[in-house]
PDB file of C-alpha atoms in Angstrom:
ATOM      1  CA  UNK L 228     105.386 105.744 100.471  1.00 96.00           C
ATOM      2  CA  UNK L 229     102.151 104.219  99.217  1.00 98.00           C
ATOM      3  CA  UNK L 230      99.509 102.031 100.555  1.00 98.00           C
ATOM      4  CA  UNK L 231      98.065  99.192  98.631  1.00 98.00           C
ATOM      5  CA  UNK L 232      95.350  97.684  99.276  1.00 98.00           C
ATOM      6  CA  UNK L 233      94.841  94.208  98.331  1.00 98.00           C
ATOM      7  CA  UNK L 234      91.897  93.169 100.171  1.00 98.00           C
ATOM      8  CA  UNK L 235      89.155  94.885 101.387  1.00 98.00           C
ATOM      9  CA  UNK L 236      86.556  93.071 102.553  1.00 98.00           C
ATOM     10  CA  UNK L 237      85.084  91.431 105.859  1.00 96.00           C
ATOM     11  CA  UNK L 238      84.997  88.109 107.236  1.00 90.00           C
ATOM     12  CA  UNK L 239      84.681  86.062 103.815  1.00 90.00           C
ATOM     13  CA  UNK L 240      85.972  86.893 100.510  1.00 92.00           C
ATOM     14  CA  UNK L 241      83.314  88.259  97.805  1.00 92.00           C
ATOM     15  CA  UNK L 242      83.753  88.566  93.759  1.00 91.00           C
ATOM     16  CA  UNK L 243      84.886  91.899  94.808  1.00 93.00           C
ATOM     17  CA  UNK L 244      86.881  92.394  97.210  1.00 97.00           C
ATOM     18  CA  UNK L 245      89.291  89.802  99.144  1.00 98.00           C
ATOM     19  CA  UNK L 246      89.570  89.504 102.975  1.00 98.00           C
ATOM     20  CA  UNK L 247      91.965  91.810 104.506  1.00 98.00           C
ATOM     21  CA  UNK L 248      95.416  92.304 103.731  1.00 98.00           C
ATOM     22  CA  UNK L 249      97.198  95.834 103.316  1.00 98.00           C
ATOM     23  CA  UNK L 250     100.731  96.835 101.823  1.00 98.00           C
ATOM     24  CA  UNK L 251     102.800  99.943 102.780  1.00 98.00           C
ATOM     25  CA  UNK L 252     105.603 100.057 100.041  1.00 98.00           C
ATOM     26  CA  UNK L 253     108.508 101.975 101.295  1.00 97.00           C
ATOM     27  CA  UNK L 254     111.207 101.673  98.586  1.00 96.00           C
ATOM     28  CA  UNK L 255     112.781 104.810  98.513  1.00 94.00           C
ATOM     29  CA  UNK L 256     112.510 105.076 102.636  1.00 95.00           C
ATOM     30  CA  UNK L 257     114.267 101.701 102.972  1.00 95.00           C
ATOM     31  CA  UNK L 258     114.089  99.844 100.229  1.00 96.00           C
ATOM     32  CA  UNK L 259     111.442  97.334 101.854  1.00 97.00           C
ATOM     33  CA  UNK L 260     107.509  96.828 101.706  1.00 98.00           C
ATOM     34  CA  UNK L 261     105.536  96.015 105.063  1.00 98.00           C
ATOM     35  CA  UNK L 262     102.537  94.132 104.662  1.00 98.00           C
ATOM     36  CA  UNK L 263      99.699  95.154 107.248  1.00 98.00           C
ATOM     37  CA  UNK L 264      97.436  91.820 107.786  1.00 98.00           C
ATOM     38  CA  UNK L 265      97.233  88.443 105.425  1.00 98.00           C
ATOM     39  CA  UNK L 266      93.555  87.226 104.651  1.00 98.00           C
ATOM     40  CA  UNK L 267      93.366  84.493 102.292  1.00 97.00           C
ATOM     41  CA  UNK L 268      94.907  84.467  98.568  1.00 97.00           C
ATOM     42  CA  UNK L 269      96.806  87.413  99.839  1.00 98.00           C
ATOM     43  CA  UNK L 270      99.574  86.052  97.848  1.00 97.00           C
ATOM     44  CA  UNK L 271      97.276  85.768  94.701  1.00 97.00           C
ATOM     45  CA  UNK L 272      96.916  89.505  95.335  1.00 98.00           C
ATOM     46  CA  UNK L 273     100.636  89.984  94.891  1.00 97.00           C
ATOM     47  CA  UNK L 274     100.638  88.422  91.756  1.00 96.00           C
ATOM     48  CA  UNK L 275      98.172  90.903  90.152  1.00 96.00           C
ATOM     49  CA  UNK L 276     100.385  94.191  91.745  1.00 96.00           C
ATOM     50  CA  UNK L 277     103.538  95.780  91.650  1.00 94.00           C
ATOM     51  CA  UNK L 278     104.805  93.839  95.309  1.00 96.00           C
ATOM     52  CA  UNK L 279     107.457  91.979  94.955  1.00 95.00           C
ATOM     53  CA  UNK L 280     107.489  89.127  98.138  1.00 96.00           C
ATOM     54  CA  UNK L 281     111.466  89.554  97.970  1.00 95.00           C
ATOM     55  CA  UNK L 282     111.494  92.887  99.200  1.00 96.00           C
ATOM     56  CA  UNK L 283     108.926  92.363 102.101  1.00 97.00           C
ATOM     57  CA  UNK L 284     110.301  93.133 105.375  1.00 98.00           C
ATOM     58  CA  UNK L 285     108.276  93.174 108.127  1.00 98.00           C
ATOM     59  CA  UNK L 286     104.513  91.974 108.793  1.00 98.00           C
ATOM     60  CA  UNK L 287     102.156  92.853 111.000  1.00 98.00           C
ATOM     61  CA  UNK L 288      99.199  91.224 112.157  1.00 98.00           C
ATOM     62  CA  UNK L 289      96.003  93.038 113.920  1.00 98.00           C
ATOM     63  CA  UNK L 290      94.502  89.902 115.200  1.00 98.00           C
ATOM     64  CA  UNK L 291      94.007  85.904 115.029  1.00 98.00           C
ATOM     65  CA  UNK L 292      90.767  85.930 112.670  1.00 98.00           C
ATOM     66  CA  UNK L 293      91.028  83.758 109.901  1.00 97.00           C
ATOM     67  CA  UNK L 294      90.234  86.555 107.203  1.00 98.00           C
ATOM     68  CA  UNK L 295      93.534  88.353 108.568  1.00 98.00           C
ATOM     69  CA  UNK L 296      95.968  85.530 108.566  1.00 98.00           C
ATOM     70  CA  UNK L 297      94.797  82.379 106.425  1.00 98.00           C
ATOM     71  CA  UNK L 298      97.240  83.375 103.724  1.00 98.00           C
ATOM     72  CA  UNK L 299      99.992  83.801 105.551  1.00 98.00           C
ATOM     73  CA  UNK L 300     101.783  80.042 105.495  1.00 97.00           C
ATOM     74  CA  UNK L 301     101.093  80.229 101.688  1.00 97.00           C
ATOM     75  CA  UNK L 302     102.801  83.614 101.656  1.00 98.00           C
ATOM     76  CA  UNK L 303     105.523  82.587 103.748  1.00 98.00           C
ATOM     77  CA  UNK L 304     106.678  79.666 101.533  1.00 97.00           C
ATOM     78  CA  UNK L 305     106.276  81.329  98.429  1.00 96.00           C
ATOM     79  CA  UNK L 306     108.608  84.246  99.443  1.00 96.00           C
ATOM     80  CA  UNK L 307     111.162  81.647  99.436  1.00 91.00           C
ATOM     81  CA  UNK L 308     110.621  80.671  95.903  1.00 89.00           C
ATOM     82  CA  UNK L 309     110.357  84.393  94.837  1.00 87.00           C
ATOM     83  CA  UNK L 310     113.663  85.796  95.272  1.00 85.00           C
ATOM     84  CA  UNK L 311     112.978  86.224  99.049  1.00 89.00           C
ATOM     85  CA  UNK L 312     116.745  85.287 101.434  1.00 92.00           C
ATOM     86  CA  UNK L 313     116.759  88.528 103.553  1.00 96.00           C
ATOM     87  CA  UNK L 314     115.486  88.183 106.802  1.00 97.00           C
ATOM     88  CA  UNK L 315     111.544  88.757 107.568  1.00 98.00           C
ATOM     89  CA  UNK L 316     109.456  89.399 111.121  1.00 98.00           C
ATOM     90  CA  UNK L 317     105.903  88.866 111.858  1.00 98.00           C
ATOM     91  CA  UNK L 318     104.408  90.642 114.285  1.00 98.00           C
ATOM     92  CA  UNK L 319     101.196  90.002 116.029  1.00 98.00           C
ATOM     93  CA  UNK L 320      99.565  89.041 119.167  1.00 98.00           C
ATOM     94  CA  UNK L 321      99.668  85.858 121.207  1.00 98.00           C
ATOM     95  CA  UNK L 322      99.025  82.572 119.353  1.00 98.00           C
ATOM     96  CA  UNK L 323     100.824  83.700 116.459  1.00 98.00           C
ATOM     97  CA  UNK L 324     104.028  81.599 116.618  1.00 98.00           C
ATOM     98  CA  UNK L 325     101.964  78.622 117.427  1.00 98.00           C
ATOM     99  CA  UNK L 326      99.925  79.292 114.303  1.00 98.00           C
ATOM    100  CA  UNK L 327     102.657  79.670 111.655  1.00 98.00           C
ATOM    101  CA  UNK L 328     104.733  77.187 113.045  1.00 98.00           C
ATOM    102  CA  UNK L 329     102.490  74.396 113.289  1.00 98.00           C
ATOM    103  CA  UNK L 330     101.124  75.121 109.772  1.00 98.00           C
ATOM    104  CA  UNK L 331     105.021  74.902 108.270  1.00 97.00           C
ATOM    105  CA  UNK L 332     105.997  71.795 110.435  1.00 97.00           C
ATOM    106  CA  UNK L 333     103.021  70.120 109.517  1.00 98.00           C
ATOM    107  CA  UNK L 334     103.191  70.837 105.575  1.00 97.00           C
ATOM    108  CA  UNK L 335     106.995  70.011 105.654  1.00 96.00           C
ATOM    109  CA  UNK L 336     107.852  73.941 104.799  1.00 95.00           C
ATOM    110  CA  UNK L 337     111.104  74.294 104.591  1.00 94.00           C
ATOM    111  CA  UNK L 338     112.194  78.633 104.745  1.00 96.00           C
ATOM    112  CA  UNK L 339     115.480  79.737 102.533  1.00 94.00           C
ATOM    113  CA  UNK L 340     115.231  82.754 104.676  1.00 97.00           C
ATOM    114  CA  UNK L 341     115.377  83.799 108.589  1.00 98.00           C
ATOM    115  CA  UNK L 342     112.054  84.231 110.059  1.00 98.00           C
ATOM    116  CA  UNK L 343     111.703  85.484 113.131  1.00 98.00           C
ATOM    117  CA  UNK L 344     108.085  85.936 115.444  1.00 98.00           C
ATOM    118  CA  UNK L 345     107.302  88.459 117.280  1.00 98.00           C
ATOM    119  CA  UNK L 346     104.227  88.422 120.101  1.00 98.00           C
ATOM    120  CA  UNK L 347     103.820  91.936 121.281  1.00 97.00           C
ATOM    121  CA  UNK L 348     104.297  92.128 124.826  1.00 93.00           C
ATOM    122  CA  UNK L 349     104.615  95.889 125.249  1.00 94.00           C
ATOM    123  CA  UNK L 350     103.106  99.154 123.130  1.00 97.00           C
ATOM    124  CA  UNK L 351     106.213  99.475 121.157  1.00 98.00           C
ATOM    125  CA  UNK L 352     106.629  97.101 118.762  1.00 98.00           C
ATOM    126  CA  UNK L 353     109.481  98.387 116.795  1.00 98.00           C
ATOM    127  CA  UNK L 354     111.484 101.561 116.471  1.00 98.00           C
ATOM    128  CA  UNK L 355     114.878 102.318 114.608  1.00 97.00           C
ATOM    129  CA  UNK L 356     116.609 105.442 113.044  1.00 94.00           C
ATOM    130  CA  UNK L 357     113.244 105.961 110.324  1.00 96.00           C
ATOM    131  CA  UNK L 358     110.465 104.572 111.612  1.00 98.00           C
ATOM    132  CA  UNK L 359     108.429 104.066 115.102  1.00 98.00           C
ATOM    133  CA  UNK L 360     105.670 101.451 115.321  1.00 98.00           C
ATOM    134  CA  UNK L 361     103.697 101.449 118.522  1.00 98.00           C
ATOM    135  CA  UNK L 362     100.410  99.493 119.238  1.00 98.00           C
ATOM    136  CA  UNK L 363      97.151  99.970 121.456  1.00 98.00           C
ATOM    137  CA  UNK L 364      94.811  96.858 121.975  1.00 98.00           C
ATOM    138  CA  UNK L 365      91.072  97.368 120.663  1.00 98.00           C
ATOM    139  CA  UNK L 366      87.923  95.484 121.170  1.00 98.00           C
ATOM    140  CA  UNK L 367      86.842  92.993 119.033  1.00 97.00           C
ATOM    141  CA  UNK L 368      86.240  89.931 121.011  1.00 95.00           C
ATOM    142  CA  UNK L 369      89.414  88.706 120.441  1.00 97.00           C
ATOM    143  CA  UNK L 370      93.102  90.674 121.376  1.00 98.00           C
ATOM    144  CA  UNK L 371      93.169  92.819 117.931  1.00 98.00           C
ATOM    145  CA  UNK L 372      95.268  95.594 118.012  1.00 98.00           C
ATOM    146  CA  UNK L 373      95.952  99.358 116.129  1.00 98.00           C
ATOM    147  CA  UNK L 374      99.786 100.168 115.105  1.00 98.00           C
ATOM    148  CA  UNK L 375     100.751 103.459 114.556  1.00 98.00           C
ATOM    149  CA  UNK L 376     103.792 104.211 112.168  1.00 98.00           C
ATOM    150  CA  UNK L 377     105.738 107.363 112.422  1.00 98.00           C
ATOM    151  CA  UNK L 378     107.933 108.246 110.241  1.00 98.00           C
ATOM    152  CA  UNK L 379     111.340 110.001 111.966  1.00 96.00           C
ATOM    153  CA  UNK L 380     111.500 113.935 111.295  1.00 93.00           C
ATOM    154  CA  UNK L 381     113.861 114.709 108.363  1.00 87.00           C
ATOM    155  CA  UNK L 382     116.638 117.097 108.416  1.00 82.00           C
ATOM    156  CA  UNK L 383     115.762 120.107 106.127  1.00 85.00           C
ATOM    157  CA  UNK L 384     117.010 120.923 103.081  1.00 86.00           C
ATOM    158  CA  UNK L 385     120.221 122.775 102.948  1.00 88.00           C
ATOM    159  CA  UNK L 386     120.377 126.340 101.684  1.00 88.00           C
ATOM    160  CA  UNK L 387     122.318 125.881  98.333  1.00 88.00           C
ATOM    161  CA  UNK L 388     122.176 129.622  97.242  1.00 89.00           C
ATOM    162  CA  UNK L 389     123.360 131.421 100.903  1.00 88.00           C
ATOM    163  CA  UNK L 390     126.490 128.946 100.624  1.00 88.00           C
ATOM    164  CA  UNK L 391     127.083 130.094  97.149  1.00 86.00           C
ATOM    165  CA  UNK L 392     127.261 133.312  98.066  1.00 86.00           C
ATOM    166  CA  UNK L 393     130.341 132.674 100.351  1.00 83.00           C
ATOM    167  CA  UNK L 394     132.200 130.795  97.936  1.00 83.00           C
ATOM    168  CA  UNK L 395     131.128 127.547  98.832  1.00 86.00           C
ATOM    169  CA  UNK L 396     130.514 124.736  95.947  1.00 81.00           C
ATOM    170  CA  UNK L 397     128.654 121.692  95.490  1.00 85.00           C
ATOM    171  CA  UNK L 398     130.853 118.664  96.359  1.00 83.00           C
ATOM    172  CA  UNK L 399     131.867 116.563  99.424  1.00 85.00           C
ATOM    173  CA  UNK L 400     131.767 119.966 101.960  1.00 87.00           C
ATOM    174  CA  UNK L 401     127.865 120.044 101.238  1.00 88.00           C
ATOM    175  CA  UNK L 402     127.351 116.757 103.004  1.00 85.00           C
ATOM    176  CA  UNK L 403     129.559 117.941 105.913  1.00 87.00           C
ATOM    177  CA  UNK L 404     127.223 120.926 106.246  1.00 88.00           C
ATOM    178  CA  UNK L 405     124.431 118.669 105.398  1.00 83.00           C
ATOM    179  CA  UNK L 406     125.143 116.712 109.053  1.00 83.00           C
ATOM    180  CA  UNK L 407     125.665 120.323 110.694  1.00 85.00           C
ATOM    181  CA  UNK L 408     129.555 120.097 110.783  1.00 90.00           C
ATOM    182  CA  UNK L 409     131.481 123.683 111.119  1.00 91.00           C
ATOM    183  CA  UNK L 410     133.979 123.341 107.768  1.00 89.00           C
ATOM    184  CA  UNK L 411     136.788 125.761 107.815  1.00 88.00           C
ATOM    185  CA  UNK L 412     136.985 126.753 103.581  1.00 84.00           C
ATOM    186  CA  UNK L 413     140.557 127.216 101.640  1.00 82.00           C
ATOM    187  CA  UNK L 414     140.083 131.293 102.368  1.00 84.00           C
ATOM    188  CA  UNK L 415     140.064 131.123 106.326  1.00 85.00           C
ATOM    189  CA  UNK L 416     136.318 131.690 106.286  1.00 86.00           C
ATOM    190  CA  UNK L 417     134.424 129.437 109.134  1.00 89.00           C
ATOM    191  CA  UNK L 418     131.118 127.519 108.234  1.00 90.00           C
ATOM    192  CA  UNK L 419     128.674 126.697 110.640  1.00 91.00           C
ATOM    193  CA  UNK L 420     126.759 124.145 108.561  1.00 87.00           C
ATOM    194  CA  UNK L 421     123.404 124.109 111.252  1.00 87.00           C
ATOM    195  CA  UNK L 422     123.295 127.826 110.214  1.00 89.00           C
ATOM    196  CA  UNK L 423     122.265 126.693 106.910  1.00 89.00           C
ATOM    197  CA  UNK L 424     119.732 124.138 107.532  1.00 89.00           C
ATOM    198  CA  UNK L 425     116.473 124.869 106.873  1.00 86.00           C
ATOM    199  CA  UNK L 426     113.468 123.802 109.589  1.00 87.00           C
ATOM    200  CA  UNK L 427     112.749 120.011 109.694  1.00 84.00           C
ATOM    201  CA  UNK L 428     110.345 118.239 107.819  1.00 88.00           C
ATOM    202  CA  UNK L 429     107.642 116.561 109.773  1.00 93.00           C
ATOM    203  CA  UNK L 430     107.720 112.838 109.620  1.00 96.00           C
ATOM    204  CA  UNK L 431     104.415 110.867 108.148  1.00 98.00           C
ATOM    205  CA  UNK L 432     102.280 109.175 110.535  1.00 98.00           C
ATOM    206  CA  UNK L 433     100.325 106.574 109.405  1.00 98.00           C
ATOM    207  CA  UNK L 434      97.482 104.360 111.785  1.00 98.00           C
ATOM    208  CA  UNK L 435      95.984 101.384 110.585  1.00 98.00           C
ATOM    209  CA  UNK L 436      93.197  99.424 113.064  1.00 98.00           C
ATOM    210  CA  UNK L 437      92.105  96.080 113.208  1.00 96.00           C
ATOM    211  CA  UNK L 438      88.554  95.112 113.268  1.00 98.00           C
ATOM    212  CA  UNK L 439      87.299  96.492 116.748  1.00 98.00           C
ATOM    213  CA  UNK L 440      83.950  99.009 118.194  1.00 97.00           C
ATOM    214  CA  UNK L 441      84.579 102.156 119.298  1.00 97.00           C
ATOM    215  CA  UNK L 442      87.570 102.044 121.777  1.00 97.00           C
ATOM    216  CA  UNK L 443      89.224 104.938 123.764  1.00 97.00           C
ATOM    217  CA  UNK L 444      92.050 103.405 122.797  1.00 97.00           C
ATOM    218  CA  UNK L 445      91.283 104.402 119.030  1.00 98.00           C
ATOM    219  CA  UNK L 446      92.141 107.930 119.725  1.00 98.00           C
ATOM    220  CA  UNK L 447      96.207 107.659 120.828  1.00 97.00           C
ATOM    221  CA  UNK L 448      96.735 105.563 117.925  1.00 98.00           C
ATOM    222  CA  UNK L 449      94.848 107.827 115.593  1.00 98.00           C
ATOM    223  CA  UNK L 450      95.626 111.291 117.097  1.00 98.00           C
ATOM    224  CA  UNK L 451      97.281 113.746 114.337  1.00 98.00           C
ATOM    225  CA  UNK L 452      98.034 111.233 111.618  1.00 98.00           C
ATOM    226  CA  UNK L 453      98.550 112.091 108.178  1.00 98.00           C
ATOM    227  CA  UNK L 454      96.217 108.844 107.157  1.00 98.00           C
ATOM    228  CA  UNK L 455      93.929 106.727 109.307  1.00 98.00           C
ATOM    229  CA  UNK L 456      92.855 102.987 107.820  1.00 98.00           C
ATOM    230  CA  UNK L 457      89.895 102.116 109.755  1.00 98.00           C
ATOM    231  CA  UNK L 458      87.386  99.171 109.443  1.00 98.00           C
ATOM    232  CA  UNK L 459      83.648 100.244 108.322  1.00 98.00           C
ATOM    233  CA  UNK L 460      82.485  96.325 108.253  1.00 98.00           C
ATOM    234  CA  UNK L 461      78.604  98.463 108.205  1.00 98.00           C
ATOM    235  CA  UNK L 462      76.698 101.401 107.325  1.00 98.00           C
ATOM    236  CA  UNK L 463      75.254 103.648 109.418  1.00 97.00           C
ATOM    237  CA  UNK L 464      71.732 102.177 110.248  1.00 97.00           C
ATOM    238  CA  UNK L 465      73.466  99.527 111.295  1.00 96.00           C
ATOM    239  CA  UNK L 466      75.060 100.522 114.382  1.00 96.00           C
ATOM    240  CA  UNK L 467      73.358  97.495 116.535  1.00 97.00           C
ATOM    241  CA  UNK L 468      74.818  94.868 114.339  1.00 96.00           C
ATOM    242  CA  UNK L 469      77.979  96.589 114.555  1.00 97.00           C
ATOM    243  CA  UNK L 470      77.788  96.690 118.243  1.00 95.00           C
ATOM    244  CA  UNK L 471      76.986  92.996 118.646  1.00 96.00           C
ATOM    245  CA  UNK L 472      79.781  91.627 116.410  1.00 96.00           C
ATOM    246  CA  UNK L 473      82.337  94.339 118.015  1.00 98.00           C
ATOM    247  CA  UNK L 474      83.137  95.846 114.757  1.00 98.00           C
ATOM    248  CA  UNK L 475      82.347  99.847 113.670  1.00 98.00           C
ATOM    249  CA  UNK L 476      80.372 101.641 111.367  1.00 98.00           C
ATOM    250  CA  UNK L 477      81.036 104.413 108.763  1.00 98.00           C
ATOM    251  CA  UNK L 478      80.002 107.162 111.186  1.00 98.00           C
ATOM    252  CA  UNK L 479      81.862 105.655 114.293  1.00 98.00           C
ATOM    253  CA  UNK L 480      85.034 105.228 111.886  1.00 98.00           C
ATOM    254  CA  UNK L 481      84.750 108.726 110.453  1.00 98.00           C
ATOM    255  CA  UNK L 482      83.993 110.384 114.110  1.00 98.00           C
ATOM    256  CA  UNK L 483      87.071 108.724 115.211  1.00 98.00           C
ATOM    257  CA  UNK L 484      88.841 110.462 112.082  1.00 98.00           C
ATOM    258  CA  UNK L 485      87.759 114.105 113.128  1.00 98.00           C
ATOM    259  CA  UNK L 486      88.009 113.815 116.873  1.00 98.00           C
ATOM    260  CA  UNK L 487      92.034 112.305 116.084  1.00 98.00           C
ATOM    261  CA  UNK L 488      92.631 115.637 114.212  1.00 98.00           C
ATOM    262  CA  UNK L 489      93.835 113.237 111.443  1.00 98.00           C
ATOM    263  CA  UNK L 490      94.321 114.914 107.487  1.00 98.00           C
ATOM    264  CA  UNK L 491      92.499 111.604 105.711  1.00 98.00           C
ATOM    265  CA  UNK L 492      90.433 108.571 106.414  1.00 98.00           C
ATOM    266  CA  UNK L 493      90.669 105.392 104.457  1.00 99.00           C
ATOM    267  CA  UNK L 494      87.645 102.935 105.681  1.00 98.00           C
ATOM    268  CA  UNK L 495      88.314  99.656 104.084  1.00 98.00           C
ATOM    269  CA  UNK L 496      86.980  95.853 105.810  1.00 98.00           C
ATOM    270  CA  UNK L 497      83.609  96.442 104.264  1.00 98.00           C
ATOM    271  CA  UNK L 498      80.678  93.370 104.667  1.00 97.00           C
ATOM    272  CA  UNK L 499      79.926  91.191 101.336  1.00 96.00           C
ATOM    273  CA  UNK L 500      76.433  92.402 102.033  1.00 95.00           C
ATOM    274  CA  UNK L 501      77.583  95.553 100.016  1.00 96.00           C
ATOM    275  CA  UNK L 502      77.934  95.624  96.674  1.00 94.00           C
ATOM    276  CA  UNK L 503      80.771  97.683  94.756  1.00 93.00           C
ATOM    277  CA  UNK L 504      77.399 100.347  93.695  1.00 95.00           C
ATOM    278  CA  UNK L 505      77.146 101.078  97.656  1.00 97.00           C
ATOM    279  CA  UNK L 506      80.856 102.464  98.116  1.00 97.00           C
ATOM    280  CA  UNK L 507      79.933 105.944  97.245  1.00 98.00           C
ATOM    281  CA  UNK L 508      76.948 105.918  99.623  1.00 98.00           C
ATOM    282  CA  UNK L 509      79.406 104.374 102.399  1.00 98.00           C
ATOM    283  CA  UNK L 510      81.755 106.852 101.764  1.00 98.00           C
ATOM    284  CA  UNK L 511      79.416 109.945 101.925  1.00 98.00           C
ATOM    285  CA  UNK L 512      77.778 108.856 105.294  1.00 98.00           C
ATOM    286  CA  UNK L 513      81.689 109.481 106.265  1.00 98.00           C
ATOM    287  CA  UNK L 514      81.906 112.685 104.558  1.00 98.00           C
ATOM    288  CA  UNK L 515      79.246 113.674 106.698  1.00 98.00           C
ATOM    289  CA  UNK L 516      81.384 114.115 109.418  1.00 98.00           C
ATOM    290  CA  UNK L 517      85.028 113.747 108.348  1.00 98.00           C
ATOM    291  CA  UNK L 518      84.946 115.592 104.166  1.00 98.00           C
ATOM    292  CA  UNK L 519      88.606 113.754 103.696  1.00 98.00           C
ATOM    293  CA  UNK L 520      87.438 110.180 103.020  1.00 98.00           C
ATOM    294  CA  UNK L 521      87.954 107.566 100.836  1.00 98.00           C
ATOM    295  CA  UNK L 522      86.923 103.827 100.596  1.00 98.00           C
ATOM    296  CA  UNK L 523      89.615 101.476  99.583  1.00 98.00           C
ATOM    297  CA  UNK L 524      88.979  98.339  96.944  1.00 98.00           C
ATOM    298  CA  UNK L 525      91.153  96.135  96.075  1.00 98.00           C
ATOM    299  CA  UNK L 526      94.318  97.090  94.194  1.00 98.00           C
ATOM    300  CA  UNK L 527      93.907 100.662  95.646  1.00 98.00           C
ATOM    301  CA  UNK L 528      96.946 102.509  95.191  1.00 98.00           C
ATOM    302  CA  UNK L 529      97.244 105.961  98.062  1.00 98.00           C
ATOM    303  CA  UNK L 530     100.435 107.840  97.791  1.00 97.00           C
ATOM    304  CA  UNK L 531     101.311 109.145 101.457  1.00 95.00           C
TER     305      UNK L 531
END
């Protein structure tokens, strides 16, 4: 899995970095990229990455702000022209449907694909065999929302060498002791594959917030996770600023980080009042508190 960032900035777009929009590529986990918010020119983004629309699966959108979903119709059509025919799902809060499908009826849009919209009504917002995706609301003035994605536990790997030692070869009876199956071999002797399993591999949890201040809230969705993507719209001095237009600052982002027990923090959603020379100074207040930080720009490539 990776996580691209292809815009980084807050409330308008600057020369460098676009408003918010964030892609989780997960090709070899399901053959699908989910695309965490859609600021404007979002789909311009694309164009200058590796994201393909046609394999975009699912989206998910933190809140109604213009700088997190202004490129979504654009996206939306384009997919269709793009290779895009398998079905996609937007997720977001209330308001949403309204908003895309007013913006395609009125510009004559026409989809070659199955959309489907999603309001969240409940925490979980969608869970299959791989992955769990559960929300908490934040506070920004408007409903805005953090998901959490876990990744299901994996099976571990299967011990090759101890099931040489009885005899047994690679082939078709592997995948039966793969699943934990008891195989009887040619000789008489009796398998128990679980015996050969090693210990599970931890799934990946990642937790990426929408704008918001410090929340309690902030701390379920964050708690433990492997990455945490977390708005630092301002720098420390300016906490009041931060406070008045609900949003957080490096030091609230990175306390968050440390109290969560999480490995990494990615602070990203930075104000156009900060140049690309200021990102190392943003990042160290962080590192202050939580060492394991990085600032995202745009085209940002983190491998999870």
């Amino acid at each position: 899995m990776e996580l691209i960032f292809l815009g980084t900035g807050a409330g308008v777009p600057s020369k460098g970095r676009n408003v918010t929009a964030i892609a989780l590529t997960m090709l070899n986990e399901r053959n699908s990229i989910w695309l965490f918010d859609c600021g404007e020119a979002t789909q311009h983004q694309i164009l200058r990455s590796s994201i393909k629309l046609s394999k975009l699966e699912k989206i998910f959108i933190t809140h109604l702000h213009g700088d997190h979903i202004f490129g979504l119709p654009g996206l939306l059509s384009s997919r269709s022209f793009q290779g895009g025919e398998t079905a996609l799902t937007v997720y977001g809060p209330v308001g949403l449907a309204n908003y895309i499908r007013t913006s395609l009826a009125v510009s004559g849009t026409h989809l070659k694909y199955p959309l489907e919209i999603v309001e969240i009504e409940d925490e979980l917002v969608f869970e299959d065999a791989t992955f769990r995706v559960t929300c908490k609301e934040l506070e920004h003035g408007i409903l805005s929302y953090g998901y959490r994605i876990e990744e299901a536990d994996k099976t571990g790997a299967l011990d090759a060498a101890g099931l040489a030692a009885l005899g047994v070869k690679p082939g078709p009876i592997f995948k039966e002791l793969k699943e934990g199956k008891t195989v009887t071999l040619e000789d008489g002797t009796v398998v128990n594959g679980s015996a050969f399993i090693g210990p599970s591999k931890k799934g990946r949890v990642i937790a990426i917030f929408g704008d918001t201040k410090v929340t309690p809230n902030e701390l379920a969705v964050a708690r433990h996770a492997d990455v945490v993507v977390h708005e630092a719209t301002f720098a420390a001095d300016m906490g009041d600023m931060a406070g008045e237009y609900m949003h957080s600052t490096t030091l609230e982002a990175a306390t968050l980080a440390k109290n969560a027990e999480a490995k990494q923090l990615i602070i990203t959603h930075i104000s156009s009042r900060y140049s690309r020379d200021d990102n190392q100074s943003l990042v160290d207040e962080c590192r202050t508190i939580f060492p394991n930080t990085e600032i995202a720009t745009d085209f940002a490539i983190f491998e999870l």
